[in-house]
Amino acid sequence: LARNRQALIPQSSMRRFAFCFVLLVEAWADCPSDCPARCPAAVEVQSEFVKNHFDIQRFWGVYYEIAYHDSTQPHRWPIRAACQRSVKSQHPGDPKNYKDLFSLNVGPGKGINAVCDLEFNLTQSPGVFMGHWSGHSIFNPNLTDIQNTVVDVGVAANGTYNWTLEFQCKNAAAASGIRFAAVNFYHRKPKIDQEEFDLMMQRLRALGLGWVVDASPGLIMVDQQKCIDHQSYPSLDAKPALCGQGAARDFHAQYGDRTEEEELFV
């Protein structure tokens, strides 16, 4: 930021800037040469159950991230995220949209929670959603309109979903190549046994998505024990903090129209 812009932004916002800067730098590089030429179609990587029987009403609720390959989540020094959690619910004002209150924790001890108020549009295809991002960050340009696909679920005895495997992919602007690819292992429990994790991995590979977890830096296991020990998960209805669409709206309300620089907070 220019020197005169620094004078206008309070110290608390500068701390937010530093935090978001690291998040965005983490997101810069993705999908090395061992990825396929283009993103597969959603229907190509979904289980038969999801394609034919996915029920959005059984999808709602709280999930803890067990593991991920996702360059938008910081996992290197100086910030390594822990305690990632996804609270999925029907958008209260839009039946064609759902909300994902995604949170992560960084720092020693109880740490600090970043809470992102993500939103996804429902599509005509079961388990296929469209997420929207500003795309104006100078550190991670053009990462917009990312498709999120539920590729498989674990069905509980009562019919709800114990776990979900979710896949995001965006093609590069060029004729070939992938701009972004990610998978998320979500479970209703913050910690699961090795047998259940192995089942999720087997399902993912059987659907042809092993290349995502095999690509550098591989699959990152999430430390949920930190927030279990410190009881430091945010509340299930926590307000957005340091992240997401709410952060952008708060900045706009406090400081006026955003510039390209201020898109760092989106």
XYZ file of C-alpha atoms in Angstrom:
266
model
C 0.000 0.000 0.000
C 1.113 3.548 -0.643
C 2.403 5.494 2.344
C -0.588 7.841 2.453
C -2.958 4.854 2.350
C -1.215 3.370 5.393
C -1.937 6.503 7.334
C -5.642 6.100 6.648
C -5.898 2.457 7.724
C -5.896 1.713 11.479
C -3.482 -0.767 13.032
C -6.164 -3.453 13.400
C -6.770 -3.389 9.674
C -3.049 -3.560 8.988
C -2.921 -6.768 11.041
C -5.765 -8.078 8.934
C -3.814 -7.091 5.840
C -0.766 -9.074 6.990
C -2.893 -12.142 7.736
C -4.696 -12.001 4.390
C -1.417 -11.348 2.550
C -0.066 -14.691 3.755
C -3.302 -16.475 2.866
C -3.141 -15.122 -0.659
C 0.528 -15.860 -1.182
C -0.214 -19.459 -0.186
C -2.823 -19.614 -2.967
C -0.549 -18.473 -5.795
C 0.806 -21.735 -7.219
C -1.243 -24.844 -7.879
C -1.586 -27.974 -9.982
C 1.865 -28.953 -11.308
C 2.657 -30.789 -14.545
C 1.358 -34.185 -13.424
C -2.245 -32.966 -13.480
C -4.482 -33.876 -16.465
C -4.769 -31.422 -19.338
C -8.168 -30.061 -18.247
C -10.606 -30.357 -15.345
C -12.837 -33.434 -15.575
C -16.576 -32.877 -15.834
C -18.417 -33.183 -12.523
C -20.435 -36.199 -13.659
C -17.194 -38.020 -14.537
C -15.937 -37.988 -10.944
C -19.148 -38.503 -8.940
C -20.202 -41.822 -7.445
C -23.367 -43.439 -8.749
C -24.993 -42.769 -5.387
C -24.307 -39.020 -5.558
C -25.396 -38.766 -9.194
C -28.662 -40.572 -8.569
C -29.558 -40.142 -4.894
C -27.852 -37.030 -3.477
C -30.221 -35.219 -1.083
C -29.270 -31.636 -0.269
C -31.317 -31.738 2.949
C -29.062 -34.508 4.305
C -26.015 -32.439 3.403
C -26.609 -29.624 5.911
C -24.749 -29.464 9.191
C -21.295 -29.349 10.735
C -18.273 -31.027 9.175
C -14.650 -31.055 10.255
C -11.930 -31.139 7.659
C -9.792 -34.246 8.126
C -7.394 -33.674 5.229
C -7.052 -31.527 2.125
C -5.106 -30.658 -0.978
C -6.071 -27.021 -1.354
C -3.665 -24.174 -2.012
C -6.109 -21.593 -0.630
C -5.546 -22.972 2.883
C -2.231 -21.917 4.490
C -0.099 -24.867 5.553
C 3.465 -23.525 5.624
C 5.425 -21.304 7.952
C 4.654 -18.691 9.248
C 0.971 -19.638 9.184
C -0.185 -23.240 9.311
C -3.931 -23.589 9.591
C -5.581 -26.021 12.016
C -9.094 -26.930 13.145
C -10.750 -26.325 9.771
C -14.522 -26.664 9.984
C -17.409 -26.239 7.563
C -20.932 -25.338 8.697
C -23.256 -25.858 5.740
C -26.804 -24.483 5.711
C -29.550 -23.360 3.376
C -29.246 -19.666 2.566
C -32.060 -17.987 4.542
C -32.944 -15.602 1.739
C -32.235 -17.643 -1.388
C -33.411 -21.245 -1.945
C -30.964 -21.565 -4.859
C -27.963 -20.811 -2.675
C -26.277 -22.362 0.340
C -23.965 -20.899 2.959
C -20.709 -22.436 4.121
C -19.318 -20.861 7.287
C -15.762 -22.106 6.921
C -13.308 -21.496 9.753
C -9.661 -22.181 10.489
C -7.377 -21.482 13.410
C -3.799 -20.189 13.387
C -1.219 -19.300 16.013
C -0.059 -20.815 19.321
C -2.310 -21.865 22.186
C -5.960 -21.157 21.513
C -4.896 -19.326 18.375
C -6.970 -16.943 16.278
C -9.996 -18.015 14.248
C -10.593 -16.822 10.713
C -14.236 -17.288 9.719
C -15.208 -17.129 6.041
C -18.838 -16.645 4.981
C -18.730 -18.562 1.707
C -21.750 -18.932 -0.565
C -22.475 -21.444 -3.322
C -25.168 -21.532 -5.993
C -27.086 -24.780 -6.444
C -27.149 -26.124 -10.006
C -29.396 -28.516 -11.881
C -26.895 -31.329 -11.260
C -27.072 -33.121 -7.872
C -24.110 -32.295 -5.648
C -22.662 -29.727 -8.045
C -22.383 -26.128 -6.841
C -20.823 -22.922 -8.101
C -18.774 -20.702 -5.811
C -17.996 -17.109 -6.728
C -14.920 -15.042 -5.825
C -13.972 -11.457 -6.624
C -10.963 -12.431 -8.742
C -9.343 -9.008 -8.320
C -6.613 -9.898 -5.855
C -3.227 -8.875 -7.239
C -1.739 -12.023 -5.677
C -4.232 -14.561 -7.023
C -5.953 -13.112 -10.101
C -8.797 -14.712 -12.045
C -9.692 -17.363 -9.468
C -13.435 -16.871 -9.992
C -16.523 -19.027 -10.482
C -15.062 -22.219 -9.050
C -17.182 -25.345 -9.314
C -17.477 -27.375 -6.107
C -18.508 -30.998 -6.621
C -19.534 -33.519 -3.985
C -17.944 -36.640 -5.433
C -18.981 -39.126 -2.736
C -20.607 -39.340 0.684
C -20.732 -41.775 3.583
C -24.345 -42.596 4.448
C -25.255 -42.990 8.126
C -27.881 -45.390 9.458
C -30.395 -42.527 9.707
C -29.781 -41.490 6.103
C -27.703 -38.380 6.785
C -24.145 -38.094 5.544
C -21.288 -39.018 7.881
C -18.696 -37.619 5.511
C -18.269 -35.936 2.155
C -15.496 -35.760 -0.405
C -15.515 -32.442 -2.256
C -13.580 -31.488 -5.391
C -12.954 -28.053 -6.877
C -11.326 -27.404 -10.221
C -10.811 -24.480 -12.589
C -9.150 -24.597 -15.981
C -6.355 -22.238 -16.894
C -7.159 -19.438 -19.330
C -4.881 -21.032 -21.922
C -6.026 -23.826 -24.215
C -4.653 -26.435 -21.818
C -3.709 -26.690 -18.169
C -5.489 -26.421 -14.824
C -5.495 -23.187 -12.851
C -6.689 -24.675 -9.546
C -7.549 -28.122 -8.195
C -8.464 -29.115 -4.647
C -10.054 -31.911 -2.626
C -11.466 -31.748 0.891
C -12.100 -34.690 3.229
C -14.967 -33.646 5.539
C -16.415 -35.658 8.432
C -19.032 -35.088 11.130
C -16.394 -35.992 13.724
C -13.209 -33.953 14.231
C -11.125 -37.139 14.484
C -11.659 -40.486 12.789
C -9.868 -43.825 12.798
C -7.468 -44.916 10.073
C -9.910 -47.461 8.646
C -12.532 -44.832 7.876
C -9.968 -42.451 6.423
C -8.621 -45.234 4.204
C -12.163 -45.869 2.960
C -12.554 -42.221 1.975
C -9.213 -42.310 0.172
C -10.161 -45.516 -1.650
C -13.420 -43.937 -2.801
C -11.585 -40.827 -4.038
C -9.046 -42.844 -6.027
C -11.744 -45.135 -7.436
C -13.418 -42.030 -8.874
C -10.240 -41.043 -10.697
C -9.102 -38.193 -8.455
C -5.934 -39.697 -7.028
C -3.910 -37.260 -9.149
C -5.056 -34.375 -6.948
C -3.714 -35.825 -3.694
C -0.589 -37.115 -5.437
C 0.330 -33.695 -6.835
C 2.781 -31.616 -4.783
C 2.569 -30.855 -1.875
C 0.389 -33.928 -1.439
C -2.400 -34.371 1.082
C -2.279 -32.199 4.203
C -3.674 -33.739 7.410
C -5.559 -31.278 9.621
C -4.716 -30.844 13.304
C -8.132 -30.895 14.996
C -6.670 -31.873 18.373
C -5.508 -28.297 18.942
C -9.048 -26.920 19.155
C -10.320 -29.969 21.016
C -7.695 -29.402 23.710
C -8.183 -25.633 23.911
C -11.944 -25.627 23.185
C -11.234 -22.886 20.694
C -13.590 -23.624 17.798
C -15.671 -20.559 16.925
C -19.407 -20.685 17.623
C -21.508 -22.327 14.922
C -23.051 -18.946 14.084
C -19.837 -16.924 14.380
C -19.580 -13.640 12.521
C -17.130 -13.533 9.599
C -13.632 -12.504 10.676
C -10.457 -11.896 8.640
C -11.912 -13.695 5.649
C -14.770 -14.058 3.200
C -17.491 -11.927 1.735
C -18.335 -10.354 5.087
C -14.796 -9.005 5.437
C -15.147 -7.258 2.101
C -18.536 -5.788 3.029
C -17.225 -4.564 6.398
C -14.261 -2.883 4.733
C -16.538 -1.238 2.176
C -18.882 0.053 4.894
C -16.019 1.503 6.946
C -13.746 2.884 4.241
C -15.931 3.426 1.185
C -15.507 2.082 -2.321
C -12.845 -0.589 -2.665
C -9.807 -0.290 -4.870
C -7.740 -3.128 -6.288
C -5.550 -2.906 -3.188
C -8.485 -3.413 -0.856
C -9.529 -6.591 -2.676
C -6.814 -8.250 -0.594
C -9.472 -8.648 2.091
C -11.842 -10.672 -0.100
